Short mmCIF file of N, CA and C in Angstrom, two decimals:
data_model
loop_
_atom_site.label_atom_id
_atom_site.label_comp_id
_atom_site.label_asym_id
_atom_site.label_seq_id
_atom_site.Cartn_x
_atom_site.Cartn_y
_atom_site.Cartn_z
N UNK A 875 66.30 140.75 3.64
CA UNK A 875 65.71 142.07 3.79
C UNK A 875 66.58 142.87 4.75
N UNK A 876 66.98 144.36 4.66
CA UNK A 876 67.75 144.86 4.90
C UNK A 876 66.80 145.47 6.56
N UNK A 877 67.84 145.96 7.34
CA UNK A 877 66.89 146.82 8.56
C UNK A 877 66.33 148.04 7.71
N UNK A 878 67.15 148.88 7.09
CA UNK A 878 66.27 150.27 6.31
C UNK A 878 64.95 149.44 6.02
N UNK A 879 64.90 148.30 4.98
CA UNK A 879 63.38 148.40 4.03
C UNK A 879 62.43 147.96 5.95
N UNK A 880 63.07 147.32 6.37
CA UNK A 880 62.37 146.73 7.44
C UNK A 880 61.46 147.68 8.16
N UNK A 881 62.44 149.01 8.56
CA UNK A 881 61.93 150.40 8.95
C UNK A 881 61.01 150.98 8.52
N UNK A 882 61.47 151.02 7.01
CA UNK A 882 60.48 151.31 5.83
C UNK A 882 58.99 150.90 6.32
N UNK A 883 59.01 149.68 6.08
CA UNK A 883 57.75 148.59 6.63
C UNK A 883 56.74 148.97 7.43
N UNK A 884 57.93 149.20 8.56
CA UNK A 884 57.54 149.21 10.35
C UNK A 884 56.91 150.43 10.04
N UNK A 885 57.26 151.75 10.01
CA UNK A 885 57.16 152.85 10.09
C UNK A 885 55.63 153.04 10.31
N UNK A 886 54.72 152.99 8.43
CA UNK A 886 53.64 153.63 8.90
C UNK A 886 52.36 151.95 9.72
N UNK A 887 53.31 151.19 9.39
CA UNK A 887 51.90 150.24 10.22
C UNK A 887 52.33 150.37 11.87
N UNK A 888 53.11 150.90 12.31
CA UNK A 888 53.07 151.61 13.81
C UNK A 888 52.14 152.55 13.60
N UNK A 889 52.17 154.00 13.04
CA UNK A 889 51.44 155.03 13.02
C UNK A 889 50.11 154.76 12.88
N UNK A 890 49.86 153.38 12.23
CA UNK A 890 48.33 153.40 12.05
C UNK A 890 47.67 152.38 12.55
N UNK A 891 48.59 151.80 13.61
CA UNK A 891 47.88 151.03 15.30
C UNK A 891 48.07 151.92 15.84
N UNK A 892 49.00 152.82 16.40
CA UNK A 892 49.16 154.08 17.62
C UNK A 892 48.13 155.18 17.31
N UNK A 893 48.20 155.87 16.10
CA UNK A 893 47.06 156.67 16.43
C UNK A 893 45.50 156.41 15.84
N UNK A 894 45.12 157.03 16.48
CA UNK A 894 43.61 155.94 16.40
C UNK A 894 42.83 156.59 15.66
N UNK A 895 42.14 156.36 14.31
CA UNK A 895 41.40 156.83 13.59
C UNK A 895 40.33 157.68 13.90
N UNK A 896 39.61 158.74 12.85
CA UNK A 896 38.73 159.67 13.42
C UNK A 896 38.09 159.77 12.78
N UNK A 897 36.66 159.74 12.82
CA UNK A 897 35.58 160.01 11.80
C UNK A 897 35.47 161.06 10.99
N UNK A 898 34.92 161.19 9.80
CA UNK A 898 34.63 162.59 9.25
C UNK A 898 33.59 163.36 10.13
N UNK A 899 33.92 164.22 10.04
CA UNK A 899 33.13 165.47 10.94
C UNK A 899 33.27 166.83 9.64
N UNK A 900 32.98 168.00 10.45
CA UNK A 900 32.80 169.17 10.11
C UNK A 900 33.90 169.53 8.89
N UNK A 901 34.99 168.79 9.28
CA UNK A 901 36.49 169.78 8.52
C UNK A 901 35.91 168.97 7.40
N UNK A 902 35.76 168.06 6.83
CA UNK A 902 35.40 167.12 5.90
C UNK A 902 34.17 167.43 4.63
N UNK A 903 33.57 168.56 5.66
CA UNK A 903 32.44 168.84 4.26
C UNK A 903 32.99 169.57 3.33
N UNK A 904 32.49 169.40 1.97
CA UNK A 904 33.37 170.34 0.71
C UNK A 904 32.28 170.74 0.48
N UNK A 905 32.03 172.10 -0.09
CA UNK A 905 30.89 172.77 -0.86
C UNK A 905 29.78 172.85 0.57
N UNK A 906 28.65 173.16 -0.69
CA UNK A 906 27.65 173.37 -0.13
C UNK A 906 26.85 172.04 0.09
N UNK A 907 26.26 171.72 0.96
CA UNK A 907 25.38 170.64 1.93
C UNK A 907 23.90 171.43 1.25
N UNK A 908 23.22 170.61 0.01
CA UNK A 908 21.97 171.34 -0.30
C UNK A 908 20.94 170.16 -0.01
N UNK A 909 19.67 170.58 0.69
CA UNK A 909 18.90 169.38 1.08
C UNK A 909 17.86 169.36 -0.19
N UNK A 910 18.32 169.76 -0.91
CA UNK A 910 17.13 169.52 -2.57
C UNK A 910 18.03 168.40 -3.35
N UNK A 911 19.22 168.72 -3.63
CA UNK A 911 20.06 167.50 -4.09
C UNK A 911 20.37 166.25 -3.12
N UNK A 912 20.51 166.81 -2.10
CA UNK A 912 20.59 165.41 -0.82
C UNK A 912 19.32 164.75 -0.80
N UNK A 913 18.23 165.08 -1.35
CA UNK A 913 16.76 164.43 -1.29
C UNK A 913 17.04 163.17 -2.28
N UNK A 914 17.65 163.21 -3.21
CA UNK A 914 17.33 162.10 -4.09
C UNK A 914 18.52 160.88 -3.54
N UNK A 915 18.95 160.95 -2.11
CA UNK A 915 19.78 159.57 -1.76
C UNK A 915 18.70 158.41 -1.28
N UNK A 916 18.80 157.33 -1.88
CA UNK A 916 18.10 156.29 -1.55
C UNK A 916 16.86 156.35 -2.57
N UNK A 917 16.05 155.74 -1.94
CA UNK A 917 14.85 155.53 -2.37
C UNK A 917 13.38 155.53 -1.24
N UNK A 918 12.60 155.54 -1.51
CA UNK A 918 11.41 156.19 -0.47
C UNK A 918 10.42 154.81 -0.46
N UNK A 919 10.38 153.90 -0.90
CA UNK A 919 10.02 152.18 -1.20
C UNK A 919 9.20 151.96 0.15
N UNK A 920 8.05 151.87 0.39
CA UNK A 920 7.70 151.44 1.47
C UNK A 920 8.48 151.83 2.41
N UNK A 921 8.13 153.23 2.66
CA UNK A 921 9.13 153.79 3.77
C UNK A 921 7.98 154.20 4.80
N UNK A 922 8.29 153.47 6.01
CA UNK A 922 7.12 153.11 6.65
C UNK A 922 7.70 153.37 8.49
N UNK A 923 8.92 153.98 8.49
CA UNK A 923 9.48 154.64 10.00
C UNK A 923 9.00 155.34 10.45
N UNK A 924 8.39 155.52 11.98
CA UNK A 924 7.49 156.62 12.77
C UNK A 924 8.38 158.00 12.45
N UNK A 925 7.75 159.32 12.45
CA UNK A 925 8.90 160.46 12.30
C UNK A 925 9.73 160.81 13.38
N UNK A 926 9.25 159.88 14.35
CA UNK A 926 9.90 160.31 15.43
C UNK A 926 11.43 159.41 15.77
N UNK A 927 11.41 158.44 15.07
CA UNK A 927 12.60 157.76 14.84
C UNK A 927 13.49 157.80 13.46
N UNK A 928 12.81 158.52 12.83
CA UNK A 928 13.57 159.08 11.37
C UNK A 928 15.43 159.53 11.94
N UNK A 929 16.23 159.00 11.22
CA UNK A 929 17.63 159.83 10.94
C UNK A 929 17.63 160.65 10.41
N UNK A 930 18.76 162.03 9.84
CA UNK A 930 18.63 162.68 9.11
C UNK A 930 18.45 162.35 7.66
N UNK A 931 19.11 161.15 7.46
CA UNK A 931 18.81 160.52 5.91
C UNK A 931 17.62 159.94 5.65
N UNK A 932 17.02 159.81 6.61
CA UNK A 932 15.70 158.82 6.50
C UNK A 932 14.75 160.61 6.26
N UNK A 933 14.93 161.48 6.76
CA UNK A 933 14.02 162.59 6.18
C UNK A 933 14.61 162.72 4.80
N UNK A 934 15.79 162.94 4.40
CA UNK A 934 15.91 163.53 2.98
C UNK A 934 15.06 162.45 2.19
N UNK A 935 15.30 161.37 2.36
CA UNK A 935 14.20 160.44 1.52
C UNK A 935 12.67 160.61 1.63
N UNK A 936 12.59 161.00 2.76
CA UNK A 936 10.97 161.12 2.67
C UNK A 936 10.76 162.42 1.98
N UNK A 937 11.75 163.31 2.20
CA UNK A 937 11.12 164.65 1.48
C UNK A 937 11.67 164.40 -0.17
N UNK A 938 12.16 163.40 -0.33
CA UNK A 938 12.47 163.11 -2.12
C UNK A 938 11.18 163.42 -3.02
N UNK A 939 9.88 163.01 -1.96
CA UNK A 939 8.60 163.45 -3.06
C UNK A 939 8.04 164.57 -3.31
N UNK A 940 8.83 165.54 -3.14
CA UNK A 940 9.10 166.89 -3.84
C UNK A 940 7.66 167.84 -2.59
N UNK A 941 6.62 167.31 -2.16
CA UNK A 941 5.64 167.99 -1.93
C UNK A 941 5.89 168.28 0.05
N UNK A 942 6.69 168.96 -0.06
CA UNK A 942 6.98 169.14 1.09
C UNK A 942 5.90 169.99 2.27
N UNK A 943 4.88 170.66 1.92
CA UNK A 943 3.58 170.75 2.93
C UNK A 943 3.15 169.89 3.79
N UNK A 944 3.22 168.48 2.79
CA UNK A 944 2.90 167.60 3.74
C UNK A 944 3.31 167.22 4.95
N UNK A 945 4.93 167.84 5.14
CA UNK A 945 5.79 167.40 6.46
C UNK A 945 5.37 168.68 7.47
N UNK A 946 4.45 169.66 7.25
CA UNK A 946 4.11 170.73 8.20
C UNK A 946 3.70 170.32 9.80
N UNK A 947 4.68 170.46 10.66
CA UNK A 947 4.22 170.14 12.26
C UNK A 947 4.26 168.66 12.23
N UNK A 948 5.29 167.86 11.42
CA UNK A 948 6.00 166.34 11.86
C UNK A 948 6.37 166.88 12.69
N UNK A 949 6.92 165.80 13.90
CA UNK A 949 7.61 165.95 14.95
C UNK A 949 8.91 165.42 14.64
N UNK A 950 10.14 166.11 14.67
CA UNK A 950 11.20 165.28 14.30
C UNK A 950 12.54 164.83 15.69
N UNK A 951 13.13 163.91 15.71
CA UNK A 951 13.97 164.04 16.64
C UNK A 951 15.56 163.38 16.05
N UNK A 952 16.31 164.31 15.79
CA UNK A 952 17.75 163.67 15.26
C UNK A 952 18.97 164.16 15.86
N UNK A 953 19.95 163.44 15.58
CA UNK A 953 20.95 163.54 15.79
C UNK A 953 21.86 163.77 14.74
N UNK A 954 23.13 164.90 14.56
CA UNK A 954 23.99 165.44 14.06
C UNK A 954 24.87 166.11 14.53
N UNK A 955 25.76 166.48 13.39
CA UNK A 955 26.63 167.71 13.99
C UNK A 955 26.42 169.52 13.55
N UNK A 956 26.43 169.85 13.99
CA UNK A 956 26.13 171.20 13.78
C UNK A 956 26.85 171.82 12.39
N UNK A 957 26.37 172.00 11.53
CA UNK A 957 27.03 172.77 10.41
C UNK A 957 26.45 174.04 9.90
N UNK A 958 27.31 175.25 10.04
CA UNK A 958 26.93 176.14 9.21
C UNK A 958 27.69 176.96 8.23
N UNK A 959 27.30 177.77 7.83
CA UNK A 959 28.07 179.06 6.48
C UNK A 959 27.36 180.26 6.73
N UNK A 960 28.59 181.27 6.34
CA UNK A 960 28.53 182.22 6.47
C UNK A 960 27.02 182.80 5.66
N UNK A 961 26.46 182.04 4.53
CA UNK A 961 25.31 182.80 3.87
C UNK A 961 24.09 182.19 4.55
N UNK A 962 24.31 181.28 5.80
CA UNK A 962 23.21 181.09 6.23
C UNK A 962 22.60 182.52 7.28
N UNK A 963 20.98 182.35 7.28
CA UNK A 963 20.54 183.37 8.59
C UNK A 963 21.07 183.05 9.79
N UNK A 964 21.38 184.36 10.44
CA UNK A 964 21.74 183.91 11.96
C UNK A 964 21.13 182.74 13.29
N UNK A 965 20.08 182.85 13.06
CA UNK A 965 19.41 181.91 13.02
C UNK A 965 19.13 180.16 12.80
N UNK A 966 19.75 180.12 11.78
CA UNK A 966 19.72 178.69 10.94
C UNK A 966 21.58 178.31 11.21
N UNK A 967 20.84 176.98 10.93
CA UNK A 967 22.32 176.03 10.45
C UNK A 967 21.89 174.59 10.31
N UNK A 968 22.83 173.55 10.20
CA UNK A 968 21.91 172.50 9.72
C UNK A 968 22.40 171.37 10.09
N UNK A 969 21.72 170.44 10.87
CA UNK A 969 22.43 169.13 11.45
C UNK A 969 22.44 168.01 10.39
N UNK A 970 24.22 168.12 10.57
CA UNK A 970 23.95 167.16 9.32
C UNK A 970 24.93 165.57 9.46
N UNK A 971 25.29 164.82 8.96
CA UNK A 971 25.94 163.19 8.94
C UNK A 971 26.39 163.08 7.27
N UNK A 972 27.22 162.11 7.79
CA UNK A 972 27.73 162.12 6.85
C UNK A 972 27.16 160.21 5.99
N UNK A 973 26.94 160.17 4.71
CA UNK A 973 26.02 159.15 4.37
C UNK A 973 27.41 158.50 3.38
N UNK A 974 27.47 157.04 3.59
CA UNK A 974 28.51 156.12 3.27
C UNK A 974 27.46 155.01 2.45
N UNK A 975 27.93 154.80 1.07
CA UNK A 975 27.80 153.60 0.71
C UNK A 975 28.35 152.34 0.31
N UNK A 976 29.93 152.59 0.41
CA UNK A 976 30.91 151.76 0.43
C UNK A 976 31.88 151.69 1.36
N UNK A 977 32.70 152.71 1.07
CA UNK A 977 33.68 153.03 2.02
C UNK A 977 33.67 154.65 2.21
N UNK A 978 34.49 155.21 3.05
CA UNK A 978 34.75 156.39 3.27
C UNK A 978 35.26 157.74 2.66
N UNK A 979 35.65 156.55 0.99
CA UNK A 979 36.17 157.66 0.07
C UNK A 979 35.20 158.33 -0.95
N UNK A 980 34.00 157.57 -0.33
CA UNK A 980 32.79 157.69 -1.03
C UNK A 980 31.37 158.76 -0.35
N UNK A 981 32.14 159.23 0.77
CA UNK A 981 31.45 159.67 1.58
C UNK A 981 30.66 161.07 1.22
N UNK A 982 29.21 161.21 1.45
CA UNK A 982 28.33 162.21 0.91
C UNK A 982 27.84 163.16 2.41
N UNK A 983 28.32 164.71 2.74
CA UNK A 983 27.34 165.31 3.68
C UNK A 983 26.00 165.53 3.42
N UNK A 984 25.72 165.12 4.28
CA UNK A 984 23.93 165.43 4.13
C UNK A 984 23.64 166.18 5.05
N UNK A 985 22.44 166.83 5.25
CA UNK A 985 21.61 167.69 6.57
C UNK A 985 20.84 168.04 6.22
N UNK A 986 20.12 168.81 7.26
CA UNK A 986 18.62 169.16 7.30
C UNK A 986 18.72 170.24 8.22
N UNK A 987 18.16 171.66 7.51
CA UNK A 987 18.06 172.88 8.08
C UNK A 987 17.11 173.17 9.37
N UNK A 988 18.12 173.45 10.16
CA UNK A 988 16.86 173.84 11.55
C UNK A 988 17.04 175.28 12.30
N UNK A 989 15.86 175.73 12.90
CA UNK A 989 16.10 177.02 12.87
C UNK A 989 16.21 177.06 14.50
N UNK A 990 16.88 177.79 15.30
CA UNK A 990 16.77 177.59 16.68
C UNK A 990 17.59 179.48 16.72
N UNK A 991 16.93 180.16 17.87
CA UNK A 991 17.08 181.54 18.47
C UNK A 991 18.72 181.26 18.55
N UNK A 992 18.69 180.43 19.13
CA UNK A 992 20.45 180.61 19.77
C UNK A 992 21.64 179.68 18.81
N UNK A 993 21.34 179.56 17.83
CA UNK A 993 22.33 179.01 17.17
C UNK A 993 23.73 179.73 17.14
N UNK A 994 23.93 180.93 17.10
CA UNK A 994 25.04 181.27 17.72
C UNK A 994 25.73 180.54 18.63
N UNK A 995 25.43 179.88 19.41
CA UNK A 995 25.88 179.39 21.03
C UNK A 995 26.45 177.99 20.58
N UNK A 996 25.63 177.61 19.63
CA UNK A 996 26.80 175.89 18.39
C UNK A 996 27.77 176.03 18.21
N UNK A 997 28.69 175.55 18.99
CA UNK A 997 30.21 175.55 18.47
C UNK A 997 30.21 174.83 16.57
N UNK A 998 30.78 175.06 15.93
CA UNK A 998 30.91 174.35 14.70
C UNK A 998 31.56 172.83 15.14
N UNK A 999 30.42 171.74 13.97
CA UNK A 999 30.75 170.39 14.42
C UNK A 999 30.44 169.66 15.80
N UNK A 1000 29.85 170.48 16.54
CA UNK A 1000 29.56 169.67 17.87
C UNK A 1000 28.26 168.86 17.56
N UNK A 1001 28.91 167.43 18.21
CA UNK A 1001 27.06 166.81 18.10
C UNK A 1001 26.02 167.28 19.01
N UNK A 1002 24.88 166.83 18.39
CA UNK A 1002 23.78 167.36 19.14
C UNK A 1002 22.52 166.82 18.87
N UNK A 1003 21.50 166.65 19.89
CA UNK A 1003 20.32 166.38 19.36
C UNK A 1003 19.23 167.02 19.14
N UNK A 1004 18.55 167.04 18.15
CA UNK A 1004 17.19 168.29 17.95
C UNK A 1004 16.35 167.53 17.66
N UNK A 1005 15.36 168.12 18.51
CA UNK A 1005 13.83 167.55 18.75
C UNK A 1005 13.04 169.14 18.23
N UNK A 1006 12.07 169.23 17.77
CA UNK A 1006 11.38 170.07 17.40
C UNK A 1006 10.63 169.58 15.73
N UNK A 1007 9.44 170.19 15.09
CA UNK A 1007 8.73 170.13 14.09
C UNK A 1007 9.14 170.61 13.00
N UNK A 1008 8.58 170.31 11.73
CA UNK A 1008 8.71 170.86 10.85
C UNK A 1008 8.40 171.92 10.04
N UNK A 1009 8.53 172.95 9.46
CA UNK A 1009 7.69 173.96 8.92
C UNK A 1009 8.65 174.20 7.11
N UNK A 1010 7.57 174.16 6.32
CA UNK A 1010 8.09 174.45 4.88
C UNK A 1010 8.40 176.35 4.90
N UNK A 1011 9.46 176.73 4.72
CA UNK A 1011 9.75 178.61 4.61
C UNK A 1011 11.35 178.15 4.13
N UNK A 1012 11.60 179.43 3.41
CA UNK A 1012 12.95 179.63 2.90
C UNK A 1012 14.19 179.43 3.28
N UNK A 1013 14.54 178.83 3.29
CA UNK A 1013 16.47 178.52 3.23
C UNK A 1013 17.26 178.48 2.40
N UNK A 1014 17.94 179.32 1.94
CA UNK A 1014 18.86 179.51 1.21
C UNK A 1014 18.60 179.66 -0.13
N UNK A 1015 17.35 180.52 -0.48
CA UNK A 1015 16.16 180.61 -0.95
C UNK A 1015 15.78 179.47 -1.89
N UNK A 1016 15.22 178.50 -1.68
CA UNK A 1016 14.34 177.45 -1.78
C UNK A 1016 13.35 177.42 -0.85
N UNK A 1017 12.29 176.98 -1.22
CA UNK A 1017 11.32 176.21 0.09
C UNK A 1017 11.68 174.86 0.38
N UNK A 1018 11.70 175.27 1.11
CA UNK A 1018 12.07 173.41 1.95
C UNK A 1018 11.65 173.10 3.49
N UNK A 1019 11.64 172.17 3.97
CA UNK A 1019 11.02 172.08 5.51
C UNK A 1019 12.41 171.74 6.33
N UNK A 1020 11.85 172.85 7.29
CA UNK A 1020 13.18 173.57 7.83
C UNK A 1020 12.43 172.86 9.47
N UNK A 1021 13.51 172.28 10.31
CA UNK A 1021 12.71 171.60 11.73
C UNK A 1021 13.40 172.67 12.69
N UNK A 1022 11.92 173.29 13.19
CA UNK A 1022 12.27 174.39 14.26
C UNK A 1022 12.44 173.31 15.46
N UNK A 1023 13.28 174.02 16.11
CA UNK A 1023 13.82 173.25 17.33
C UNK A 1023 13.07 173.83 18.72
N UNK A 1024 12.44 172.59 19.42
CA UNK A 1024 12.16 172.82 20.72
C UNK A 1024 13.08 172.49 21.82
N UNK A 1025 14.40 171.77 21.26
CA UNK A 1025 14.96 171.18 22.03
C UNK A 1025 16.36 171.04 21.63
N UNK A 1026 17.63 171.63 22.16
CA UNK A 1026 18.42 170.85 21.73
C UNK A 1026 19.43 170.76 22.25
N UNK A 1027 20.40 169.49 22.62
CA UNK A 1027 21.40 168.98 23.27
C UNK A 1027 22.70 168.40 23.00
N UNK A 1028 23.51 168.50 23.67
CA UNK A 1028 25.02 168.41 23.17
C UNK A 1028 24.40 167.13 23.67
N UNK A 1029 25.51 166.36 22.72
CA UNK A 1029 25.63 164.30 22.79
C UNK A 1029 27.00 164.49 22.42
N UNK A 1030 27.22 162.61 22.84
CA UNK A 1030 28.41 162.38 22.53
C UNK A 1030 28.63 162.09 20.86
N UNK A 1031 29.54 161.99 19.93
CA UNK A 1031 29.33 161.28 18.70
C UNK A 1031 29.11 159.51 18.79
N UNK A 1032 27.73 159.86 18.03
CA UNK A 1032 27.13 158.39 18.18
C UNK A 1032 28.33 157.09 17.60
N UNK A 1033 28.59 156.37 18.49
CA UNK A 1033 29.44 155.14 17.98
C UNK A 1033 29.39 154.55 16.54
N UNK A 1034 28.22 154.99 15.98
CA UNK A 1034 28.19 154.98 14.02
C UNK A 1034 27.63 156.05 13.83
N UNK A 1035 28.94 156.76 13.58
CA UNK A 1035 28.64 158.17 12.92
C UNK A 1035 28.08 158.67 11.93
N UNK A 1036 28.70 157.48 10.92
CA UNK A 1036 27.93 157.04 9.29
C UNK A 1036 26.74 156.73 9.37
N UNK A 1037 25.62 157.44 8.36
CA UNK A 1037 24.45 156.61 8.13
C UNK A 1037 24.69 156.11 6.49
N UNK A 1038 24.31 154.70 6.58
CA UNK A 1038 23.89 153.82 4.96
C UNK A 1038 22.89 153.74 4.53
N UNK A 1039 23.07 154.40 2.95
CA UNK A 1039 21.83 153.99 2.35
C UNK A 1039 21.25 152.96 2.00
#
């Protein structure tokens, strides 16, 4: 074996011990993040988690049973990253994760619309945690249950960024 192929070799398995991998985040979402099509990930099977420990994927499943009144004034508390678009209200944007069932090339954004006064003040992609209830009213005109925020805080990105279905 010659030093060139050797180089060859060396080259990118240096680059990919030296620099250190990075999760999908914000730059990573394509399209639109819709929580009516994100409802049907998983299955809802004896789904039996307090709401107060729900993930964001663990709500899209519960709201899979289409009758979303029922989630009026849950208490929710999650963690995400901040995502929004330009056709959202000033108002709104939507914490969302990214949902893995194999590997990473497989990777689905998910979220859940929350409405908070100061969403302006969200850098795009920063994590955060939101505590606040639920209320069924319009987003992006659908009805869907949108979790008004009583609370919400910059975090670090949780050490499993990924949630599995």
């Amino acid at each position: 074996i010659s030093w060139g192929v050797l180089a060859i070799l060396a080259v990118p398995l240096a680059l990919g011990t030296l620099i250190p991998s990075r999760p999908l985040g914000v730059e990573a979402v394509s399209g639109d993040m819709n929580i009516v099509s994100a409802a049907t990930i998983g299955s809802v099977g004896g789904f039996n988690v307090p709401p107060e420990q729900r993930n964001v994927l663990d709500w899209l499943r519960v709201f899979n049973n289409g009758n979303y009144t029922q989630f009026n004034g849950q208490p929710a508390d999650v963690i995400g990253f901040v995502y929004s678009e330009p056709t959202f209200d000033e108002n709104k944007f939507m914490v969302a994760r990214f949902a893995i069932s194999c590997c990473v090339a497989d990777a689905s954004s998910i979220g859940v619309p929350v409405s908070w006064a100061q969403t302006s003040d969200l850098p795009q992609g920063e994590w955060i945690r939101v505590k606040g209830t639920f209320n069924v009213e319009s987003f992006r005109g659908d009805n869907v249950p949108v979790l008004h925020a009583s609370s919400i805080e910059v975090v670090p990105q949780p050490e499993h960024p990924y949630l599995y279905p």
